[in-house]
Amino acid sequence: MRQSKLFTKTRREAPADEVAKNAQLLVRAGFIHKEMAGVYDYLPLGLRTLNKIIGIIREEINAIGGEEVFLTTLQDPEIWKKSGRWDDVVVDVWFKTQLKNGSDLGLANTHEEALTALMTEHIASYKDLPRQVYQFQTKFRNETRAKSGIMRTREFIMKDLYSFSKDEKQHAELYEKAAQAYEKIFARVGIGEKTYRTFASGGSFSKYSHEFQTVCDTGEDTIYIDTDKRLAINKEVYDDPEVYATTGIDKAQLTEAKAIEVGNIFTLSTKYSDALGLTYKDAEGIALPVFMGSYGIGPGRVMGTIVELLSDDKGLVWPASVSPFTYHLVSLGHNGDDISKTADELYEDMFKEGIEVLYDDRELSAGQKFADSDLIGISKRIVVGREAVASDIFEVVDRATGSTVKTPRTELLS
Ligand code: ATP
Ligand code: MG
């Protein structure tokens, strides 16, 4: 893409009403636009990064057998009344609306009820189990706090996976597979080293659920880390002696840290299958409730976390896996001179090879272009200056480290 055609502009100053670093930088770099508190639009660069994160999650969830769906966000109160979660006292983040005829309708804050009800038409026998069904779909939540930029918004996409098993044993295998897929996902997007599988309270059956918490000073949560075991415990269960007995963690060894919950996995047991009548027949023909789990990741929160962790004083720093483009091609030429021609040619050749390039072909000073390039944070920058014209060798600068590698055209194209 030619940067002269990119409609978004960068800004020097952080918006006065943003406190979160992720929102300040993403707005300045033109990745997002704020509509109101806790409500953001994704612009071309931001959408490319968000979609890369989504793509990585999709690959890893497909790899463990997930089947992707797309359920409506409009929610029928009747099924939510069956699980007891239509009540605003039970679920305090509801956005609700009404049809023209006056009947109530909910905007989904999660999809356990809808998917469990749907699966009653498709699961009948133990031969239909296990199943793993997931989606990337909008959730609406009337969150009270909205100070964390894109990490806590009132409308956000969630990857929500639900597992359906015949019993606890079958469920335990899927649960562990999902946990391992999560570890791969967080490693691939560049936050693996700082992300801990964290014991949390919950699950209607199992004593613990797991959160995936990324250590970061600006996180809203507090966790306690066992660095040797690479495990953590959250605040809810810190004073529960059983968690230490179960995990072998020594409470005295734990270090406290601020963290961001990037994902979580939950054993639901038969809570929703009981409420919504999701049963299967075992080999003897006896009807039993399906044993369920649910597994969430917020791609927007992951994107915000990457910004919080990796950006520097010049701007965003994207790992290659989620960079909006692979290369930022910065031409130092002017008005069709030799440098511009060399840059044009390289851009056209890279484009033909299917390489993702943002090409800064604008009539601006080198200083302005480098400042923008640093702010946007594409993982690798190719600089086209006078030497490149003569030698056909280009400087490739790594955004994270600043290290430079002189690379011939042929190598860039291969
Ligand atoms: P939190 O305790 O931070 O509110 P949660 O327990 O409500 O999170 P879930 O309902 O389990 O989270 O959602 C699964 C995932 O969706 C979370 O791990 C997080 O990555 C993401 N998520 C949750 N709420 C938001 C939000 N308001 N904005 C963006 N992402 C969110
Ligand atoms: Mg919440």
JSON list of C-alpha atoms and ligand atoms in Angstrom, two decimals, residues 38 42 93 109-110 112 139-143 145 149-160 182 186 211-213 220-221 236 260-266 294-302 305, ligand 1:
[
{"chain": "A", "resi": 38, "resn": "GLY", "atom": "CA", "xyz": [-14.77, 2.57, 26.08]},
{"chain": "A", "resi": 42, "resn": "TYR", "atom": "CA", "xyz": [-10.45, 0.13, 14.12]},
{"chain": "A", "resi": 93, "resn": "VAL", "atom": "CA", "xyz": [-23.16, -5.61, 32.28]},
{"chain": "A", "resi": 109, "resn": "ASN", "atom": "CA", "xyz": [-22.36, -10.33, 26.59]},
{"chain": "A", "resi": 110, "resn": "THR", "atom": "CA", "xyz": [-21.32, -13.97, 26.08]},
{"chain": "A", "resi": 112, "resn": "GLU", "atom": "CA", "xyz": [-23.03, -19.98, 26.51]},
{"chain": "A", "resi": 139, "resn": "LYS", "atom": "CA", "xyz": [-19.78, -8.94, 22.90]},
{"chain": "A", "resi": 140, "resn": "PHE", "atom": "CA", "xyz": [-21.53, -5.97, 24.42]},
{"chain": "A", "resi": 141, "resn": "ARG", "atom": "CA", "xyz": [-20.81, -5.19, 28.06]},
{"chain": "A", "resi": 142, "resn": "ASN", "atom": "CA", "xyz": [-21.84, -2.15, 29.99]},
{"chain": "A", "resi": 143, "resn": "GLU", "atom": "CA", "xyz": [-18.50, -1.99, 31.84]},
{"chain": "A", "resi": 145, "resn": "ARG", "atom": "CA", "xyz": [-14.60, 1.27, 34.21]},
{"chain": "A", "resi": 149, "resn": "GLY", "atom": "CA", "xyz": [-8.07, 1.93, 26.22]},
{"chain": "A", "resi": 150, "resn": "ILE", "atom": "CA", "xyz": [-8.80, -1.04, 23.92]},
{"chain": "A", "resi": 151, "resn": "MET", "atom": "CA", "xyz": [-8.14, -3.48, 26.76]},
{"chain": "A", "resi": 152, "resn": "ARG", "atom": "CA", "xyz": [-11.55, -2.89, 28.33]},
{"chain": "A", "resi": 153, "resn": "THR", "atom": "CA", "xyz": [-14.23, -1.71, 25.95]},
{"chain": "A", "resi": 154, "resn": "ARG", "atom": "CA", "xyz": [-18.03, -1.78, 25.94]},
{"chain": "A", "resi": 155, "resn": "GLU", "atom": "CA", "xyz": [-18.13, -3.53, 22.58]},
{"chain": "A", "resi": 156, "resn": "PHE", "atom": "CA", "xyz": [-15.37, -5.98, 21.71]},
{"chain": "A", "resi": 157, "resn": "ILE", "atom": "CA", "xyz": [-14.66, -9.07, 19.68]},
{"chain": "A", "resi": 158, "resn": "MET", "atom": "CA", "xyz": [-14.12, -12.22, 21.68]},
{"chain": "A", "resi": 159, "resn": "LYS", "atom": "CA", "xyz": [-12.80, -15.54, 20.54]},
{"chain": "A", "resi": 160, "resn": "ASP", "atom": "CA", "xyz": [-15.13, -17.77, 22.49]},
{"chain": "A", "resi": 182, "resn": "TYR", "atom": "CA", "xyz": [-3.39, -20.65, 24.45]},
{"chain": "A", "resi": 186, "resn": "PHE", "atom": "CA", "xyz": [0.45, -15.92, 23.36]},
{"chain": "A", "resi": 211, "resn": "GLU", "atom": "CA", "xyz": [-6.69, -17.13, 33.59]},
{"chain": "A", "resi": 212, "resn": "PHE", "atom": "CA", "xyz": [-3.85, -16.27, 31.26]},
{"chain": "A", "resi": 213, "resn": "GLN", "atom": "CA", "xyz": [-2.30, -13.21, 32.85]},
{"chain": "A", "resi": 220, "resn": "GLU", "atom": "CA", "xyz": [-5.82, -4.00, 36.36]},
{"chain": "A", "resi": 221, "resn": "ASP", "atom": "CA", "xyz": [-5.27, -7.35, 38.11]},
{"chain": "A", "resi": 236, "resn": "GLU", "atom": "CA", "xyz": [-9.28, -14.50, 44.70]},
{"chain": "A", "resi": 260, "resn": "ILE", "atom": "CA", "xyz": [-3.59, -8.13, 32.32]},
{"chain": "A", "resi": 261, "resn": "GLU", "atom": "CA", "xyz": [-6.02, -11.03, 31.85]},
{"chain": "A", "resi": 262, "resn": "VAL", "atom": "CA", "xyz": [-5.63, -11.83, 28.14]},
{"chain": "A", "resi": 263, "resn": "GLY", "atom": "CA", "xyz": [-7.63, -15.05, 28.21]},
{"chain": "A", "resi": 264, "resn": "ASN", "atom": "CA", "xyz": [-9.30, -17.56, 30.42]},
{"chain": "A", "resi": 265, "resn": "ILE", "atom": "CA", "xyz": [-10.51, -21.14, 30.45]},
{"chain": "A", "resi": 266, "resn": "PHE", "atom": "CA", "xyz": [-13.38, -22.45, 32.51]},
{"chain": "A", "resi": 294, "resn": "SER", "atom": "CA", "xyz": [-15.72, -22.32, 27.88]},
{"chain": "A", "resi": 295, "resn": "TYR", "atom": "CA", "xyz": [-12.56, -20.58, 26.70]},
{"chain": "A", "resi": 296, "resn": "GLY", "atom": "CA", "xyz": [-12.24, -16.86, 25.95]},
{"chain": "A", "resi": 297, "resn": "ILE", "atom": "CA", "xyz": [-9.61, -14.55, 24.45]},
{"chain": "A", "resi": 298, "resn": "GLY", "atom": "CA", "xyz": [-10.08, -10.87, 23.63]},
{"chain": "A", "resi": 299, "resn": "PRO", "atom": "CA", "xyz": [-8.04, -10.08, 20.48]},
{"chain": "A", "resi": 300, "resn": "GLY", "atom": "CA", "xyz": [-8.40, -6.34, 21.16]},
{"chain": "A", "resi": 301, "resn": "ARG", "atom": "CA", "xyz": [-7.16, -6.77, 24.71]},
{"chain": "A", "resi": 302, "resn": "VAL", "atom": "CA", "xyz": [-4.24, -8.82, 23.36]},
{"chain": "A", "resi": 305, "resn": "THR", "atom": "CA", "xyz": [-1.31, -5.65, 25.86]},
{"chain": "B", "resi": 1, "resn": "ATP", "atom": "P1", "xyz": [-12.36, -9.12, 33.23]},
{"chain": "B", "resi": 1, "resn": "ATP", "atom": "O1", "xyz": [-12.29, -9.77, 34.57]},
{"chain": "B", "resi": 1, "resn": "ATP", "atom": "O2", "xyz": [-11.09, -8.47, 32.81]},
{"chain": "B", "resi": 1, "resn": "ATP", "atom": "O3", "xyz": [-13.56, -8.22, 33.09]},
{"chain": "B", "resi": 1, "resn": "ATP", "atom": "P2", "xyz": [-13.84, -11.32, 32.25]},
{"chain": "B", "resi": 1, "resn": "ATP", "atom": "O4", "xyz": [-13.62, -12.30, 33.33]},
{"chain": "B", "resi": 1, "resn": "ATP", "atom": "O5", "xyz": [-15.09, -10.54, 32.22]},
{"chain": "B", "resi": 1, "resn": "ATP", "atom": "O6", "xyz": [-12.57, -10.30, 32.19]},
{"chain": "B", "resi": 1, "resn": "ATP", "atom": "P3", "xyz": [-14.47, -13.14, 30.12]},
{"chain": "B", "resi": 1, "resn": "ATP", "atom": "O7", "xyz": [-15.88, -12.81, 30.23]},
{"chain": "B", "resi": 1, "resn": "ATP", "atom": "O8", "xyz": [-14.11, -14.50, 30.54]},
{"chain": "B", "resi": 1, "resn": "ATP", "atom": "O9", "xyz": [-13.56, -12.04, 30.87]},
{"chain": "B", "resi": 1, "resn": "ATP", "atom": "O10", "xyz": [-13.92, -12.85, 28.67]},
{"chain": "B", "resi": 1, "resn": "ATP", "atom": "C1", "xyz": [-12.88, -13.59, 28.04]},
{"chain": "B", "resi": 1, "resn": "ATP", "atom": "C2", "xyz": [-11.81, -12.66, 27.53]},
{"chain": "B", "resi": 1, "resn": "ATP", "atom": "O11", "xyz": [-12.37, -11.57, 26.82]},
{"chain": "B", "resi": 1, "resn": "ATP", "atom": "C3", "xyz": [-10.99, -12.00, 28.61]},
{"chain": "B", "resi": 1, "resn": "ATP", "atom": "O12", "xyz": [-9.96, -12.86, 29.05]},
{"chain": "B", "resi": 1, "resn": "ATP", "atom": "C4", "xyz": [-10.45, -10.79, 27.90]},
{"chain": "B", "resi": 1, "resn": "ATP", "atom": "O13", "xyz": [-9.32, -11.13, 27.08]},
{"chain": "B", "resi": 1, "resn": "ATP", "atom": "C5", "xyz": [-11.59, -10.42, 26.99]},
{"chain": "B", "resi": 1, "resn": "ATP", "atom": "N1", "xyz": [-12.41, -9.33, 27.56]},
{"chain": "B", "resi": 1, "resn": "ATP", "atom": "C6", "xyz": [-13.28, -9.39, 28.59]},
{"chain": "B", "resi": 1, "resn": "ATP", "atom": "N2", "xyz": [-13.88, -8.22, 28.81]},
{"chain": "B", "resi": 1, "resn": "ATP", "atom": "C7", "xyz": [-13.38, -7.37, 27.87]},
{"chain": "B", "resi": 1, "resn": "ATP", "atom": "C8", "xyz": [-13.62, -6.00, 27.57]},
{"chain": "B", "resi": 1, "resn": "ATP", "atom": "N3", "xyz": [-14.52, -5.28, 28.25]},
{"chain": "B", "resi": 1, "resn": "ATP", "atom": "N4", "xyz": [-12.94, -5.44, 26.54]},
{"chain": "B", "resi": 1, "resn": "ATP", "atom": "C9", "xyz": [-12.04, -6.17, 25.81]},
{"chain": "B", "resi": 1, "resn": "ATP", "atom": "N5", "xyz": [-11.79, -7.47, 26.06]},
{"chain": "B", "resi": 1, "resn": "ATP", "atom": "C10", "xyz": [-12.44, -8.07, 27.07]}
]
